[in-house]
Structure formats: C-alpha cells, structure tokens
mmCIF file of C-alpha atoms and ligand atoms in Angstrom:
data_model
loop_
_atom_site.group_PDB
_atom_site.id
_atom_site.type_symbol
_atom_site.label_atom_id
_atom_site.label_comp_id
_atom_site.label_asym_id
_atom_site.label_seq_id
_atom_site.Cartn_x
_atom_site.Cartn_y
_atom_site.Cartn_z
ATOM 1 C CA MET A 1 80.045 93.374 71.654
ATOM 2 C CA SER A 2 79.729 97.096 72.606
ATOM 3 C CA ALA A 3 78.374 99.510 70.067
ATOM 4 C CA VAL A 4 81.498 101.816 70.693
ATOM 5 C CA TYR A 5 84.971 101.347 72.249
ATOM 6 C CA ASN A 6 85.057 103.751 75.286
ATOM 7 C CA PHE A 7 88.593 104.857 76.059
ATOM 8 C CA CYS A 8 87.425 107.067 79.044
ATOM 9 C CA ALA A 9 89.780 107.177 82.049
ATOM 10 C CA GLY A 10 86.926 106.620 84.449
ATOM 11 C CA PRO A 11 84.134 105.958 84.939
ATOM 12 C CA ALA A 12 85.412 103.431 82.312
ATOM 13 C CA MET A 13 83.804 100.683 80.254
ATOM 14 C CA LEU A 14 82.813 97.576 81.953
ATOM 15 C CA PRO A 15 82.964 93.961 80.416
ATOM 16 C CA THR A 16 80.111 93.472 78.104
ATOM 17 C CA ALA A 17 79.440 90.074 79.776
ATOM 18 C CA VAL A 18 79.118 91.816 83.136
ATOM 19 C CA MET A 19 76.750 94.395 81.667
ATOM 20 C CA SER A 20 74.553 91.699 80.146
ATOM 21 C CA LYS A 21 74.234 89.785 83.333
ATOM 22 C CA ALA A 22 73.393 92.812 85.323
ATOM 23 C CA GLN A 23 70.725 93.710 82.653
ATOM 24 C CA GLN A 24 69.231 90.234 82.980
ATOM 25 C CA GLU A 25 69.029 90.337 86.690
ATOM 26 C CA PHE A 26 68.109 93.949 86.993
ATOM 27 C CA ILE A 27 64.465 93.718 88.240
ATOM 28 C CA ASN A 28 64.497 90.300 89.597
ATOM 29 C CA TRP A 29 67.674 89.200 91.339
ATOM 30 C CA GLN A 30 68.079 85.472 92.142
ATOM 31 C CA ASN A 31 64.342 85.107 92.349
ATOM 32 C CA THR A 32 63.919 87.551 95.062
ATOM 33 C CA GLY A 33 61.421 89.432 93.045
ATOM 34 C CA CYS A 34 63.554 92.696 93.679
ATOM 35 C CA SER A 35 66.465 94.336 92.190
ATOM 36 C CA VAL A 36 69.656 93.686 94.202
ATOM 37 C CA MET A 37 69.695 97.446 94.833
ATOM 38 C CA GLU A 38 66.349 97.254 96.573
ATOM 39 C CA LEU A 39 67.517 94.584 99.154
ATOM 40 C CA SER A 40 68.726 95.436 102.607
ATOM 41 C CA HIS A 41 72.435 95.206 102.988
ATOM 42 C CA ARG A 42 71.709 93.081 106.033
ATOM 43 C CA SER A 43 69.637 90.479 104.185
ATOM 44 C CA LYS A 44 71.054 87.063 103.952
ATOM 45 C CA GLU A 45 71.112 87.245 100.020
ATOM 46 C CA PHE A 46 73.067 90.424 100.019
ATOM 47 C CA MET A 47 75.513 89.283 102.839
ATOM 48 C CA ALA A 48 76.182 86.266 100.822
ATOM 49 C CA LEU A 49 76.984 88.322 97.703
ATOM 50 C CA ALA A 50 79.231 90.634 99.766
ATOM 51 C CA THR A 51 81.118 87.712 101.230
ATOM 52 C CA LYS A 52 81.651 86.077 97.899
ATOM 53 C CA ALA A 53 82.865 89.354 96.266
ATOM 54 C CA GLU A 54 85.456 89.677 98.881
ATOM 55 C CA ALA A 55 86.476 86.064 98.556
ATOM 56 C CA ASP A 56 86.841 86.410 94.833
ATOM 57 C CA LEU A 57 88.958 89.543 95.210
ATOM 58 C CA ARG A 58 91.084 87.858 97.858
ATOM 59 C CA GLN A 59 91.659 84.978 95.401
ATOM 60 C CA LEU A 60 92.301 87.174 92.431
ATOM 61 C CA MET A 61 94.849 89.379 94.285
ATOM 62 C CA ASN A 62 96.068 86.445 96.561
ATOM 63 C CA ILE A 63 95.536 88.728 99.600
ATOM 64 C CA PRO A 64 97.111 87.285 102.782
ATOM 65 C CA VAL A 65 94.918 86.486 105.788
ATOM 66 C CA ASN A 66 96.508 89.333 107.913
ATOM 67 C CA TYR A 67 94.931 91.959 105.508
ATOM 68 C CA ARG A 68 91.416 93.277 105.675
ATOM 69 C CA VAL A 69 89.412 94.109 102.653
ATOM 70 C CA LEU A 70 87.128 97.174 103.249
ATOM 71 C CA PHE A 71 84.315 98.238 100.837
ATOM 72 C CA CYS A 72 84.160 102.003 101.357
ATOM 73 C CA HIS A 73 82.548 105.184 100.045
ATOM 74 C CA GLY A 74 84.271 108.380 99.008
ATOM 75 C CA GLY A 75 86.442 107.443 96.042
ATOM 76 C CA GLY A 76 90.141 107.890 95.749
ATOM 77 C CA ARG A 77 89.872 111.446 97.109
ATOM 78 C CA GLY A 78 88.061 110.209 100.195
ATOM 79 C CA GLN A 79 91.116 108.172 100.873
ATOM 80 C CA PHE A 80 93.406 111.038 100.412
ATOM 81 C CA SER A 81 91.862 112.221 103.817
ATOM 82 C CA ALA A 82 91.205 108.897 105.348
ATOM 83 C CA ILE A 83 94.809 107.644 105.104
ATOM 84 C CA PRO A 84 96.406 110.377 107.228
ATOM 85 C CA MET A 85 93.466 110.316 109.641
ATOM 86 C CA ASN A 86 93.988 106.674 110.188
ATOM 87 C CA LEU A 87 97.825 106.275 109.862
ATOM 88 C CA LEU A 88 99.472 109.433 110.814
ATOM 89 C CA PRO A 89 100.105 109.845 114.482
ATOM 90 C CA VAL A 90 99.915 113.394 116.110
ATOM 91 C CA GLY A 91 103.375 114.845 115.852
ATOM 92 C CA GLY A 92 104.531 112.209 113.164
ATOM 93 C CA HIS A 93 105.135 112.826 109.536
ATOM 94 C CA ALA A 94 104.608 110.891 106.200
ATOM 95 C CA GLU A 95 106.520 110.883 102.961
ATOM 96 C CA TYR A 96 104.711 111.460 99.772
ATOM 97 C CA ILE A 97 106.243 110.512 96.496
ATOM 98 C CA ILE A 98 105.188 112.764 93.771
ATOM 99 C CA SER A 99 105.150 111.156 90.225
ATOM 100 C CA GLY A 100 102.249 113.028 88.667
ATOM 101 C CA SER A 101 99.026 114.853 89.252
ATOM 102 C CA TRP A 102 97.104 112.284 91.442
ATOM 103 C CA SER A 103 99.981 111.759 93.891
ATOM 104 C CA LYS A 104 100.262 115.565 94.140
ATOM 105 C CA ALA A 105 96.679 115.823 94.827
ATOM 106 C CA ALA A 106 96.951 113.172 97.602
ATOM 107 C CA ALA A 107 99.882 115.046 99.328
ATOM 108 C CA LYS A 108 97.946 118.360 99.197
ATOM 109 C CA GLU A 109 94.870 116.841 100.917
ATOM 110 C CA ALA A 110 96.850 114.947 103.541
ATOM 111 C CA GLU A 111 98.603 118.354 104.489
ATOM 112 C CA ASN A 112 95.271 119.225 106.292
ATOM 113 C CA PHE A 113 96.046 116.460 108.749
ATOM 114 C CA GLY A 114 99.667 116.724 109.818
ATOM 115 C CA GLU A 115 103.287 116.979 108.567
ATOM 116 C CA ILE A 116 103.609 115.756 104.911
ATOM 117 C CA ARG A 117 106.976 115.711 103.192
ATOM 118 C CA PRO A 118 106.383 115.634 99.503
ATOM 119 C CA GLN A 119 109.112 114.919 96.970
ATOM 120 C CA SER A 120 109.153 114.826 93.223
ATOM 121 C CA VAL A 121 110.823 111.805 91.743
ATOM 122 C CA VAL A 122 110.243 112.674 88.128
ATOM 123 C CA GLU A 123 112.959 113.937 85.948
ATOM 124 C CA GLU A 124 112.808 115.242 82.421
ATOM 125 C CA ARG A 125 115.553 114.403 79.942
ATOM 126 C CA ASP A 126 115.140 115.631 76.381
ATOM 127 C CA GLY A 127 111.469 115.983 76.896
ATOM 128 C CA ILE A 128 111.077 112.416 78.145
ATOM 129 C CA LYS A 129 109.802 111.886 81.692
ATOM 130 C CA THR A 130 111.591 109.246 83.806
ATOM 131 C CA VAL A 131 111.594 108.326 87.486
ATOM 132 C CA LYS A 132 114.531 108.358 89.870
ATOM 133 C CA PRO A 133 115.591 105.029 91.164
ATOM 134 C CA PHE A 134 114.267 104.037 94.595
ATOM 135 C CA ASP A 135 117.704 104.554 96.309
ATOM 136 C CA GLN A 136 117.509 108.199 95.468
ATOM 137 C CA TRP A 137 114.177 108.700 97.082
ATOM 138 C CA GLU A 138 114.823 110.374 100.417
ATOM 139 C CA ILE A 139 112.887 108.549 103.099
ATOM 140 C CA SER A 140 113.454 109.313 106.823
ATOM 141 C CA PRO A 141 113.567 106.119 108.927
ATOM 142 C CA ASP A 142 110.884 107.376 111.332
ATOM 143 C CA ALA A 143 108.152 108.320 108.698
ATOM 144 C CA ALA A 144 104.768 106.847 109.529
ATOM 145 C CA TYR A 145 104.341 105.610 105.901
ATOM 146 C CA VAL A 146 105.356 106.372 102.424
ATOM 147 C CA HIS A 147 102.560 107.217 99.888
ATOM 148 C CA TYR A 148 102.911 106.720 96.257
ATOM 149 C CA CYS A 149 100.658 106.302 93.265
ATOM 150 C CA PRO A 150 101.859 103.246 91.045
ATOM 151 C CA ASN A 151 99.831 104.494 88.055
ATOM 152 C CA GLU A 152 99.447 108.163 87.357
ATOM 153 C CA THR A 153 96.085 108.199 85.422
ATOM 154 C CA VAL A 154 96.553 111.639 83.912
ATOM 155 C CA ASP A 155 100.278 111.539 83.044
ATOM 156 C CA GLY A 156 100.401 107.996 81.864
ATOM 157 C CA LEU A 157 103.335 106.972 84.061
ATOM 158 C CA GLU A 158 103.468 103.633 85.838
ATOM 159 C CA LEU A 159 105.964 102.243 88.366
ATOM 160 C CA PHE A 160 105.991 98.481 88.101
ATOM 161 C CA ASP A 161 108.609 97.751 90.687
ATOM 162 C CA ILE A 162 107.445 98.145 94.350
ATOM 163 C CA PRO A 163 109.551 100.301 96.715
ATOM 164 C CA LYS A 164 110.768 99.124 100.000
ATOM 165 C CA PHE A 165 112.078 101.249 102.832
ATOM 166 C CA GLY A 166 112.807 98.925 105.782
ATOM 167 C CA ASP A 167 109.557 98.344 107.820
ATOM 168 C CA ILE A 168 107.860 101.662 106.786
ATOM 169 C CA PRO A 169 104.436 100.799 105.456
ATOM 170 C CA ILE A 170 104.025 101.447 101.847
ATOM 171 C CA VAL A 171 100.584 102.985 100.892
ATOM 172 C CA ALA A 172 99.602 102.761 97.287
ATOM 173 C CA ASP A 173 96.910 104.519 95.360
ATOM 174 C CA MET A 174 96.109 101.768 92.741
ATOM 175 C CA SER A 175 92.903 103.359 91.474
ATOM 176 C CA SER A 176 93.775 102.915 87.797
ATOM 177 C CA THR A 177 96.055 99.819 87.917
ATOM 178 C CA ILE A 178 94.535 97.530 90.508
ATOM 179 C CA LEU A 179 93.983 93.937 89.001
ATOM 180 C CA SER A 180 95.710 94.881 85.719
ATOM 181 C CA HIS A 181 98.867 92.922 86.626
ATOM 182 C CA ASP A 182 99.929 90.539 89.499
ATOM 183 C CA ILE A 183 101.446 92.288 92.605
ATOM 184 C CA ASP A 184 102.624 90.891 96.040
ATOM 185 C CA VAL A 185 100.211 92.414 98.479
ATOM 186 C CA ASN A 186 102.629 91.509 101.301
ATOM 187 C CA LYS A 187 104.895 94.349 100.159
ATOM 188 C CA PHE A 188 102.165 97.030 101.050
ATOM 189 C CA GLY A 189 100.786 98.348 104.344
ATOM 190 C CA LEU A 190 97.685 99.712 102.439
ATOM 191 C CA ILE A 191 96.345 99.585 98.937
ATOM 192 C CA TYR A 192 93.356 101.606 97.752
ATOM 193 C CA ALA A 193 91.362 102.036 94.660
ATOM 194 C CA GLY A 194 88.317 103.901 93.500
ATOM 195 C CA ALA A 195 86.165 101.251 91.559
ATOM 196 C CA GLN A 196 85.440 103.192 88.433
ATOM 197 C CA LYS A 197 88.274 101.831 86.257
ATOM 198 C CA ASN A 198 89.165 98.145 86.794
ATOM 199 C CA ILE A 199 86.535 97.170 89.325
ATOM 200 C CA GLY A 200 82.973 98.481 88.657
ATOM 201 C CA PRO A 201 81.026 101.629 88.744
ATOM 202 C CA SER A 202 81.952 104.690 90.847
ATOM 203 C CA GLY A 203 80.738 105.028 94.458
ATOM 204 C CA LEU A 204 82.670 102.181 95.810
ATOM 205 C CA THR A 205 86.233 102.319 96.985
ATOM 206 C CA ILE A 206 88.353 99.289 97.932
ATOM 207 C CA VAL A 207 90.792 99.543 100.760
ATOM 208 C CA ILE A 208 93.169 96.558 101.540
ATOM 209 C CA VAL A 209 95.006 97.187 104.782
ATOM 210 C CA ARG A 210 97.341 95.148 106.869
ATOM 211 C CA GLU A 211 95.742 94.344 110.316
ATOM 212 C CA ASP A 212 98.477 95.799 112.439
ATOM 213 C CA LEU A 213 97.707 99.232 110.952
ATOM 214 C CA LEU A 214 94.227 99.204 112.312
ATOM 215 C CA GLY A 215 93.335 100.941 115.618
ATOM 216 C CA LYS A 216 95.621 103.983 115.073
ATOM 217 C CA ALA A 217 93.020 106.545 113.873
ATOM 218 C CA ARG A 218 92.970 109.983 115.375
ATOM 219 C CA THR A 219 90.030 110.381 117.689
ATOM 220 C CA ASP A 220 88.292 112.934 115.534
ATOM 221 C CA THR A 221 88.216 110.551 112.418
ATOM 222 C CA PRO A 222 84.546 110.418 111.082
ATOM 223 C CA CYS A 223 83.324 106.877 111.706
ATOM 224 C CA ILE A 224 82.733 106.236 108.134
ATOM 225 C CA MET A 225 86.303 106.871 107.305
ATOM 226 C CA ASN A 226 87.794 104.904 110.291
ATOM 227 C CA TYR A 227 89.300 101.646 109.012
ATOM 228 C CA THR A 228 88.740 99.953 112.353
ATOM 229 C CA THR A 229 84.994 100.800 112.351
ATOM 230 C CA ALA A 230 84.761 99.401 108.869
ATOM 231 C CA ALA A 231 86.692 96.198 109.667
ATOM 232 C CA GLU A 232 84.801 95.617 112.776
ATOM 233 C CA ASN A 233 81.439 95.949 110.950
ATOM 234 C CA ASP A 234 82.447 94.069 107.820
ATOM 235 C CA SER A 235 82.123 97.376 105.833
ATOM 236 C CA MET A 236 78.504 97.733 106.865
ATOM 237 C CA TYR A 237 78.636 100.314 109.653
ATOM 238 C CA ASN A 238 76.476 102.382 107.479
ATOM 239 C CA THR A 239 74.718 101.505 104.221
ATOM 240 C CA PRO A 240 77.361 100.600 101.721
ATOM 241 C CA PRO A 241 76.974 101.284 98.041
ATOM 242 C CA THR A 242 75.175 97.939 97.409
ATOM 243 C CA TYR A 243 74.569 98.038 93.761
ATOM 244 C CA ALA A 244 78.268 98.962 92.986
ATOM 245 C CA TRP A 245 79.289 96.218 95.255
ATOM 246 C CA TYR A 246 77.205 93.747 93.392
ATOM 247 C CA LEU A 247 78.662 94.833 89.980
ATOM 248 C CA ALA A 248 82.141 94.662 91.369
ATOM 249 C CA GLY A 249 81.479 91.022 92.362
ATOM 250 C CA LEU A 250 80.280 90.332 88.784
ATOM 251 C CA VAL A 251 83.493 91.883 87.605
ATOM 252 C CA PHE A 252 85.585 89.639 89.885
ATOM 253 C CA GLU A 253 83.739 86.592 88.716
ATOM 254 C CA TRP A 254 84.242 87.612 84.970
ATOM 255 C CA LEU A 255 88.053 88.060 85.737
ATOM 256 C CA LYS A 256 88.257 84.808 87.383
ATOM 257 C CA SER A 257 86.359 83.033 84.532
ATOM 258 C CA ILE A 258 88.975 84.385 81.854
ATOM 259 C CA GLY A 259 91.961 83.131 83.864
ATOM 260 C CA GLY A 260 92.408 85.770 86.565
ATOM 261 C CA VAL A 261 94.930 88.539 86.877
ATOM 262 C CA ALA A 262 97.918 86.667 85.240
ATOM 263 C CA ALA A 263 95.734 86.029 82.065
ATOM 264 C CA ILE A 264 94.548 89.724 81.815
ATOM 265 C CA GLU A 265 98.133 90.916 82.471
ATOM 266 C CA LYS A 266 99.250 89.176 79.233
ATOM 267 C CA VAL A 267 96.390 90.885 77.411
ATOM 268 C CA ASN A 268 97.170 94.138 78.920
ATOM 269 C CA LYS A 269 100.874 93.952 77.886
ATOM 270 C CA HIS A 270 99.839 93.075 74.447
ATOM 271 C CA LYS A 271 97.333 95.866 74.048
ATOM 272 C CA ALA A 272 99.734 98.487 75.506
ATOM 273 C CA LYS A 273 102.603 97.316 73.286
ATOM 274 C CA LEU A 274 100.369 97.456 70.144
ATOM 275 C CA LEU A 275 99.683 101.243 70.782
ATOM 276 C CA TYR A 276 103.096 102.320 71.953
ATOM 277 C CA ASP A 277 104.881 100.421 69.053
ATOM 278 C CA TYR A 278 102.746 102.310 66.583
ATOM 279 C CA VAL A 279 103.111 105.676 68.272
ATOM 280 C CA ASP A 280 106.804 105.130 68.401
ATOM 281 C CA SER A 281 106.994 104.119 64.697
ATOM 282 C CA SER A 282 105.444 107.328 63.538
ATOM 283 C CA THR A 283 106.508 110.924 63.765
ATOM 284 C CA PHE A 284 102.860 112.082 63.439
ATOM 285 C CA TYR A 285 102.070 110.943 67.107
ATOM 286 C CA GLN A 286 104.344 111.082 70.199
ATOM 287 C CA ASN A 287 104.417 109.968 73.780
ATOM 288 C CA ASN A 288 106.646 111.541 76.525
ATOM 289 C CA ILE A 289 107.271 108.802 78.978
ATOM 290 C CA ASP A 290 110.510 106.708 79.477
ATOM 291 C CA GLU A 291 109.611 103.223 78.045
ATOM 292 C CA ASN A 292 110.316 101.725 81.415
ATOM 293 C CA PHE A 293 107.639 103.674 83.089
ATOM 294 C CA ARG A 294 104.874 103.773 80.490
ATOM 295 C CA SER A 295 101.435 103.044 81.857
ATOM 296 C CA ARG A 296 99.781 99.991 80.437
ATOM 297 C CA MET A 297 96.293 101.442 81.406
ATOM 298 C CA ASN A 298 96.400 105.090 80.345
ATOM 299 C CA ILE A 299 98.322 106.016 77.266
ATOM 300 C CA PRO A 300 98.600 109.669 76.458
ATOM 301 C CA PHE A 301 99.757 110.715 73.015
ATOM 302 C CA TRP A 302 99.984 113.979 71.123
ATOM 303 C CA LEU A 303 99.561 114.717 67.518
ATOM 304 C CA GLN A 304 102.592 116.583 66.188
ATOM 305 C CA ASP A 305 100.179 119.074 64.570
ATOM 306 C CA GLU A 306 97.890 119.999 67.477
ATOM 307 C CA SER A 307 95.553 121.984 65.172
ATOM 308 C CA LEU A 308 94.294 118.544 63.979
ATOM 309 C CA ASN A 309 93.108 117.593 67.460
ATOM 310 C CA GLU A 310 89.470 118.425 66.919
ATOM 311 C CA ALA A 311 89.393 116.517 63.604
ATOM 312 C CA PHE A 312 91.058 113.551 65.130
ATOM 313 C CA LEU A 313 88.477 113.402 67.889
ATOM 314 C CA SER A 314 85.500 113.721 65.762
ATOM 315 C CA ALA A 315 86.715 111.332 63.088
ATOM 316 C CA ALA A 316 87.510 108.734 65.785
ATOM 317 C CA LYS A 317 83.944 109.280 67.345
ATOM 318 C CA GLU A 318 82.504 108.589 63.988
ATOM 319 C CA ASP A 319 84.405 105.368 63.803
ATOM 320 C CA GLY A 320 82.987 104.234 67.285
ATOM 321 C CA LEU A 321 86.139 105.246 69.291
ATOM 322 C CA VAL A 322 85.018 107.614 72.082
ATOM 323 C CA ALA A 323 86.459 109.507 75.012
ATOM 324 C CA LEU A 324 89.985 109.879 73.438
ATOM 325 C CA LYS A 325 90.487 113.539 74.582
ATOM 326 C CA GLY A 326 93.466 114.009 76.832
ATOM 327 C CA HIS A 327 93.115 115.221 80.304
ATOM 328 C CA ARG A 328 92.688 119.139 80.402
ATOM 329 C CA MET A 329 95.956 119.420 82.268
ATOM 330 C CA VAL A 330 98.061 117.736 79.634
ATOM 331 C CA GLY A 331 96.027 118.181 76.468
ATOM 332 C CA GLY A 332 96.471 115.888 73.506
ATOM 333 C CA MET A 333 94.839 112.489 73.575
ATOM 334 C CA ARG A 334 94.683 109.630 76.058
ATOM 335 C CA ALA A 335 93.543 106.148 75.555
ATOM 336 C CA SER A 336 92.537 104.428 78.738
ATOM 337 C CA ILE A 337 92.708 100.791 78.159
ATOM 338 C CA TYR A 338 91.713 99.001 81.367
ATOM 339 C CA ASN A 339 90.911 95.296 81.710
ATOM 340 C CA ALA A 340 87.479 95.588 80.085
ATOM 341 C CA MET A 341 88.873 97.071 76.864
ATOM 342 C CA PRO A 342 89.148 94.186 74.568
ATOM 343 C CA LEU A 343 92.174 93.703 72.213
ATOM 344 C CA GLU A 344 89.965 94.556 69.194
ATOM 345 C CA GLY A 345 89.304 97.923 70.696
ATOM 346 C CA VAL A 346 93.032 98.822 70.555
ATOM 347 C CA GLU A 347 93.425 97.152 67.165
ATOM 348 C CA LYS A 348 90.693 99.382 65.821
ATOM 349 C CA LEU A 349 92.221 102.550 67.361
ATOM 350 C CA VAL A 350 95.621 101.744 65.889
ATOM 351 C CA ASP A 351 94.015 101.135 62.468
ATOM 352 C CA PHE A 352 92.101 104.412 62.796
ATOM 353 C CA MET A 353 95.412 106.333 63.709
ATOM 354 C CA LYS A 354 97.192 104.985 60.705
ATOM 355 C CA THR A 355 94.380 105.975 58.440
ATOM 356 C CA PHE A 356 94.161 109.451 60.036
ATOM 357 C CA GLU A 357 97.892 109.841 59.687
ATOM 358 C CA GLN A 358 97.905 108.889 56.018
ATOM 359 C CA ARG A 359 95.111 111.326 55.305
ATOM 360 C CA ASN A 360 96.587 114.253 57.132
ATOM 361 C CA ARG A 361 100.295 113.865 56.782
HETATM 362 N N1 PMP B 1 93.703 108.564 92.312
HETATM 363 C C1 PMP B 1 93.876 108.097 90.942
HETATM 364 C C2 PMP B 1 95.093 107.484 90.566
HETATM 365 C C3 PMP B 1 92.822 108.504 90.039
HETATM 366 O O1 PMP B 1 92.975 108.125 88.793
HETATM 367 C C4 PMP B 1 91.675 109.167 90.568
HETATM 368 C C5 PMP B 1 90.539 109.444 89.645
HETATM 369 N N2 PMP B 1 90.678 109.565 88.253
HETATM 370 C C6 PMP B 1 91.585 109.503 91.857
HETATM 371 C C7 PMP B 1 92.630 109.237 92.691
HETATM 372 C C8 PMP B 1 90.375 110.267 92.336
HETATM 373 O O2 PMP B 1 89.339 109.311 92.460
HETATM 374 P P1 PMP B 1 87.851 109.775 92.820
HETATM 375 O O3 PMP B 1 87.389 110.717 91.687
HETATM 376 O O4 PMP B 1 87.234 108.472 92.948
HETATM 377 O O5 PMP B 1 87.969 110.523 94.072
#
C-alpha cells in the first residue's frame, strides 16, 4: 500500500507489487550478484529478460506475428520525429488529426520532415468539447499515413473507436492509454507509447510496427531512430535503457497476474465512472468533455470557484492525494488514474472532493 495516492500524469505511479519486487532484487538480481542495471544488455540473463518482456507484451495486447515490437529511447517526442523519418516518403504527405495538445505537438514536429496536413476534429458546443465523426475527417487517399492520438493526456479527451481509411496506415500515439483497454492491433500500422504512464519508468518507448512498414526510412534517419535497424538488432543496436526494460517486464507480469488487459479495463471503467459521476452530480466541480470522449486515464476537472484551487491542492496533499494540479495549459485539476492507481485511490479522492465541497460551498 503506497503512502500517498499519486495522480501525476507521468512519470506516474507504478504498481506497489512491482516496486516491492524491484526493491527486493535491486542489488542482487537472480543470484547474479549484480543489479540488473549493472549487467550487459548482451548477457544471456538480460537477453532472456528482454525476450520474456516482449513475449508478455505480445500476449497482453494480442500482437499479431507480422508486427515487430521495438524497445526504443527518446520518449513520445522522439517518435514525433522518428515516424515521419521512417514513414513519410520524399514528396509524400501525411494527415495529422488534431484532438488536443499532444497531437498538435506531433504535427508541429513532423513538419520538419515533409508535408504534413493537420486538421482539427474537435468542436465545442455549449462549452463542451466533442469530436467530429470519422466520416467528416478529410483524408486524401494517397496520404502516407494518418496520425492521431487516441488519448489526449492534457485535455482529457479519448477516442475509443479506431478510425479506418482504406489501406492507409493508422499511426497512434498511445502514450497515455496503452494497455488500459483491449484494442485490435491489426487496425494499426504503428502504435507508440512512452513508458512512463502505463508501462514503467521514463526512458523507454515502445513501438509496435507492422512489418511491411519497415525498410522505408529516409537515408538520413539517425540509426537509433531507424525502425529497421532496431528490428534487425532486436532493439539492441545500441545500449537500450535496460533498467526501464526490466521494470516494464515486471509491470507486464503484474498485469498478466491480475487477469490481463480485459480485467484492468473493467477496473479502469469503474474508476473513471466513479469520478465522472461525482463531478456530474455536483455544481461545485465541472468537466468539459462530451461523455462519449471522456478519457478514462486523465480526468481534468475545474472548481467553479477557481480562487479555491490552492486550498484544494494543499488539503488534498494533507490527505495523501498528490499531483492533482491541472496542466499549465488548461489549469484546474487533473486526476491521472492509470492502471496502477487502485480503486481505493479514486474512492478516497471522491470522498475528499465531497468533504471539500461541503466545507467550501
Ligand atoms: N504523447 C502523449 C500523449 C503524452 O502524454 C506525452 C507526455 N505526457 C508525450 C507524447 C511526450 O512524451 P515524452 O515526454 O516521453 O516525450
């Protein structure tokens, strides 16, 4: 049981069971007499760990055999560059769907590498943000790929349905939603995610790429960003972030042990409903996303009287509820409730919010 419930958007809390296991094994991993972080990435012990972590992730996400799983560096933003370098041919163009601040940042970075066609799909009605249906997205048939962000971490907006535009590869930034609910990997050309929310510590980035998309990188792509180089070298062309890989492996084992993605999806739905239902039942707090697109991972909410923000945050902290301050771009509060946040953490938050409301109404 953690001393506090940490609602940080990332790096985020990790499962207590995983942290305890890592602590036990910290200086002597599997009787090697070393910490796993002190072992060569080419040692047979580490190679076995790496292979198992990939196999567990494949099992958890039901990743088909024609997809490669790459363990990369550089975070989500590293992929904002790597994707166009690997997938955008000279003279081609890519469609970027803008649904919030992270998809916007991805498009801006990609513009350094070729023709990017960004389009906003968010509409605001009566102060509530909603998303245009897929058939109103304007996608040209010769686009090299369509990039979108299924869960906007800052805005708290999530798209649960997966878009389809003929054979155009769909590229998805799943940094803040990977492993939170079941998805059909076959519907994507490429999925990527920084680890620091639902996978492990920062420093590791997972890329799941369909094999036919390999071998297309521009010739000036740095080798550590080239998917083909990574795939041909089992993500060990250079030294990978070994300790983060190890922790990711422990998180995958933990997720399997509690029933996998389908099981955590149920818990995630329950946690999110608890919080949204309370926010909706109160006039003291508000959320501004259409209920069909409300994120289950990042839940922004605003106090009607914003002059109470500081008091809210410091009282929450005293109660052991930390990192609830909203992103600087949107203000207010944000509760990030990834897989590792137990139901009790959200129950405690809702109880706290009720008490705070009663005291300050
Ligand atoms: N995409 C999304 C959806 C994110 O939430 C974040 C980080 N919060 C990023 C990209 C950027 O990730 P990184 O800091 O690992 O580059």
